[in-house]
Amino acid sequence: MKQSLKYGVAFAVLVVMLFSIGVELAFAQKYVTFTGTVVSIHKKSLSVKDSKGTTMNFVMGSKTSFDPGRMPDVGERVDVNYYLKRGNSVAHQVKIKLVQ
């Protein structure tokens, strides 16, 4: 009886550990980069068009960072590092490509 109790507790601990690892992996954010030219900016959204003509819309939130520390202007080239959340492309970082 005592031995089966030990195995039962060990099994329960193993199940909890595997479940927590699975949940962590399921909610891991996968970042993707999109490069293009800014075509429009609104309060919390940014539209960027790439060289192939594909336009993507990004949601900007309080955690969105801008490099070099400002929002881009229409016509500037940018790299947008984003992830998907509830079907929306959420901008994590917007890096402005400076013209040299």
PDB file of C-alpha atoms in Angstrom:
ATOM      1  CA  MET A   1       0.000   0.000   0.000  1.00  0.00           C
ATOM      2  CA  LYS A   2       2.757   2.437   0.937  1.00  0.00           C
ATOM      3  CA  GLN A   3       4.657   1.679  -2.258  1.00  0.00           C
ATOM      4  CA  SER A   4       1.609   2.263  -4.466  1.00  0.00           C
ATOM      5  CA  LEU A   5       1.051   5.587  -2.658  1.00  0.00           C
ATOM      6  CA  LYS A   6       4.651   6.601  -3.445  1.00  0.00           C
ATOM      7  CA  TYR A   7       4.154   5.733  -7.110  1.00  0.00           C
ATOM      8  CA  GLY A   8       0.852   7.587  -7.179  1.00  0.00           C
ATOM      9  CA  VAL A   9       2.415  10.762  -5.756  1.00  0.00           C
ATOM     10  CA  ALA A  10       5.396  10.507  -8.128  1.00  0.00           C
ATOM     11  CA  PHE A  11       3.040  10.056 -11.068  1.00  0.00           C
ATOM     12  CA  ALA A  12       0.943  13.082 -10.009  1.00  0.00           C
ATOM     13  CA  VAL A  13       4.074  15.254  -9.702  1.00  0.00           C
ATOM     14  CA  LEU A  14       5.237  14.106 -13.155  1.00  0.00           C
ATOM     15  CA  VAL A  15       1.851  14.916 -14.722  1.00  0.00           C
ATOM     16  CA  VAL A  16       1.839  18.413 -13.174  1.00  0.00           C
ATOM     17  CA  MET A  17       5.381  19.093 -14.419  1.00  0.00           C
ATOM     18  CA  LEU A  18       4.604  17.938 -17.959  1.00  0.00           C
ATOM     19  CA  PHE A  19       1.377  19.953 -18.007  1.00  0.00           C
ATOM     20  CA  SER A  20       3.167  23.149 -16.948  1.00  0.00           C
ATOM     21  CA  ILE A  21       5.842  22.666 -19.628  1.00  0.00           C
ATOM     22  CA  GLY A  22       3.157  22.062 -22.263  1.00  0.00           C
ATOM     23  CA  VAL A  23       1.239  25.202 -21.283  1.00  0.00           C
ATOM     24  CA  GLU A  24       4.427  27.274 -21.434  1.00  0.00           C
ATOM     25  CA  LEU A  25       5.251  25.998 -24.921  1.00  0.00           C
ATOM     26  CA  ALA A  26       1.696  26.510 -26.151  1.00  0.00           C
ATOM     27  CA  PHE A  27       1.689  30.175 -25.168  1.00  0.00           C
ATOM     28  CA  ALA A  28       5.202  31.004 -26.379  1.00  0.00           C
ATOM     29  CA  GLN A  29       5.107  33.952 -28.755  1.00  0.00           C
ATOM     30  CA  LYS A  30       6.692  33.487 -32.142  1.00  0.00           C
ATOM     31  CA  TYR A  31       8.103  36.696 -33.578  1.00  0.00           C
ATOM     32  CA  VAL A  32       8.211  37.442 -37.297  1.00  0.00           C
ATOM     33  CA  THR A  33       9.776  40.411 -39.106  1.00  0.00           C
ATOM     34  CA  PHE A  34       8.050  42.335 -41.902  1.00  0.00           C
ATOM     35  CA  THR A  35      10.008  44.933 -43.900  1.00  0.00           C
ATOM     36  CA  GLY A  36       8.445  47.684 -45.961  1.00  0.00           C
ATOM     37  CA  THR A  37       7.377  51.307 -46.265  1.00  0.00           C
ATOM     38  CA  VAL A  38       4.891  52.946 -43.915  1.00  0.00           C
ATOM     39  CA  VAL A  39       1.711  53.820 -45.840  1.00  0.00           C
ATOM     40  CA  SER A  40      -0.477  55.001 -42.946  1.00  0.00           C
ATOM     41  CA  ILE A  41      -0.433  55.591 -39.218  1.00  0.00           C
ATOM     42  CA  HIS A  42      -3.422  55.911 -36.932  1.00  0.00           C
ATOM     43  CA  LYS A  43      -3.645  56.125 -33.143  1.00  0.00           C
ATOM     44  CA  LYS A  44      -2.841  52.496 -32.395  1.00  0.00           C
ATOM     45  CA  SER A  45      -2.265  50.997 -35.843  1.00  0.00           C
ATOM     46  CA  LEU A  46       0.430  51.009 -38.483  1.00  0.00           C
ATOM     47  CA  SER A  47       0.114  49.911 -42.126  1.00  0.00           C
ATOM     48  CA  VAL A  48       3.260  48.825 -43.955  1.00  0.00           C
ATOM     49  CA  LYS A  49       3.617  47.832 -47.621  1.00  0.00           C
ATOM     50  CA  ASP A  50       6.489  45.618 -48.789  1.00  0.00           C
ATOM     51  CA  SER A  51       8.293  45.595 -52.153  1.00  0.00           C
ATOM     52  CA  LYS A  52       5.916  42.897 -53.501  1.00  0.00           C
ATOM     53  CA  GLY A  53       2.869  45.082 -52.845  1.00  0.00           C
ATOM     54  CA  THR A  54       1.619  43.208 -49.770  1.00  0.00           C
ATOM     55  CA  THR A  55       0.213  45.530 -47.106  1.00  0.00           C
ATOM     56  CA  MET A  56       0.101  44.452 -43.470  1.00  0.00           C
ATOM     57  CA  ASN A  57      -1.689  46.202 -40.632  1.00  0.00           C
ATOM     58  CA  PHE A  58      -0.154  46.128 -37.164  1.00  0.00           C
ATOM     59  CA  VAL A  59      -1.661  46.918 -33.783  1.00  0.00           C
ATOM     60  CA  MET A  60       0.595  49.047 -31.581  1.00  0.00           C
ATOM     61  CA  GLY A  61       0.285  48.835 -27.819  1.00  0.00           C
ATOM     62  CA  SER A  62       1.960  50.162 -24.711  1.00  0.00           C
ATOM     63  CA  LYS A  63       4.718  47.544 -25.038  1.00  0.00           C
ATOM     64  CA  THR A  64       5.591  48.436 -28.648  1.00  0.00           C
ATOM     65  CA  SER A  65       9.092  49.898 -28.825  1.00  0.00           C
ATOM     66  CA  PHE A  66      10.447  52.217 -31.492  1.00  0.00           C
ATOM     67  CA  ASP A  67      14.026  52.408 -32.672  1.00  0.00           C
ATOM     68  CA  PRO A  68      15.371  55.194 -32.691  1.00  0.00           C
ATOM     69  CA  GLY A  69      12.796  56.210 -30.066  1.00  0.00           C
ATOM     70  CA  ARG A  70      10.055  57.784 -32.171  1.00  0.00           C
ATOM     71  CA  MET A  71       7.132  56.688 -34.313  1.00  0.00           C
ATOM     72  CA  PRO A  72       7.886  56.463 -38.032  1.00  0.00           C
ATOM     73  CA  ASP A  73       6.490  58.894 -40.579  1.00  0.00           C
ATOM     74  CA  VAL A  74       4.576  57.910 -43.704  1.00  0.00           C
ATOM     75  CA  GLY A  75       7.064  56.973 -46.428  1.00  0.00           C
ATOM     76  CA  GLU A  76       9.826  55.752 -44.119  1.00  0.00           C
ATOM     77  CA  ARG A  77      11.239  52.232 -44.445  1.00  0.00           C
ATOM     78  CA  VAL A  78      10.785  50.058 -41.360  1.00  0.00           C
ATOM     79  CA  ASP A  79      11.350  46.575 -39.988  1.00  0.00           C
ATOM     80  CA  VAL A  80       8.383  45.503 -37.855  1.00  0.00           C
ATOM     81  CA  ASN A  81       9.026  42.670 -35.411  1.00  0.00           C
ATOM     82  CA  TYR A  82       5.556  41.299 -34.577  1.00  0.00           C
ATOM     83  CA  TYR A  83       3.616  38.363 -33.168  1.00  0.00           C
ATOM     84  CA  LEU A  84       0.068  37.104 -33.593  1.00  0.00           C
ATOM     85  CA  LYS A  85      -2.405  37.576 -30.748  1.00  0.00           C
ATOM     86  CA  ARG A  86      -6.093  36.713 -31.148  1.00  0.00           C
ATOM     87  CA  GLY A  87      -5.818  37.018 -34.918  1.00  0.00           C
ATOM     88  CA  ASN A  88      -4.094  40.423 -34.873  1.00  0.00           C
ATOM     89  CA  SER A  89      -0.519  41.231 -35.849  1.00  0.00           C
ATOM     90  CA  VAL A  90       0.865  43.014 -32.781  1.00  0.00           C
ATOM     91  CA  ALA A  91       3.966  45.146 -33.326  1.00  0.00           C
ATOM     92  CA  HIS A  92       6.607  44.355 -30.723  1.00  0.00           C
ATOM     93  CA  GLN A  93       9.353  46.561 -32.172  1.00  0.00           C
ATOM     94  CA  VAL A  94       9.350  49.033 -35.052  1.00  0.00           C
ATOM     95  CA  LYS A  95      12.846  49.810 -36.312  1.00  0.00           C
ATOM     96  CA  ILE A  96      13.168  52.763 -38.687  1.00  0.00           C
ATOM     97  CA  LYS A  97      15.734  52.233 -41.429  1.00  0.00           C
ATOM     98  CA  LEU A  98      17.672  55.473 -41.602  1.00  0.00           C
ATOM     99  CA  VAL A  99      18.676  56.725 -45.056  1.00  0.00           C
ATOM    100  CA  GLN A 100      22.431  57.162 -45.362  1.00  0.00           C
TER     101      GLN A 100
END
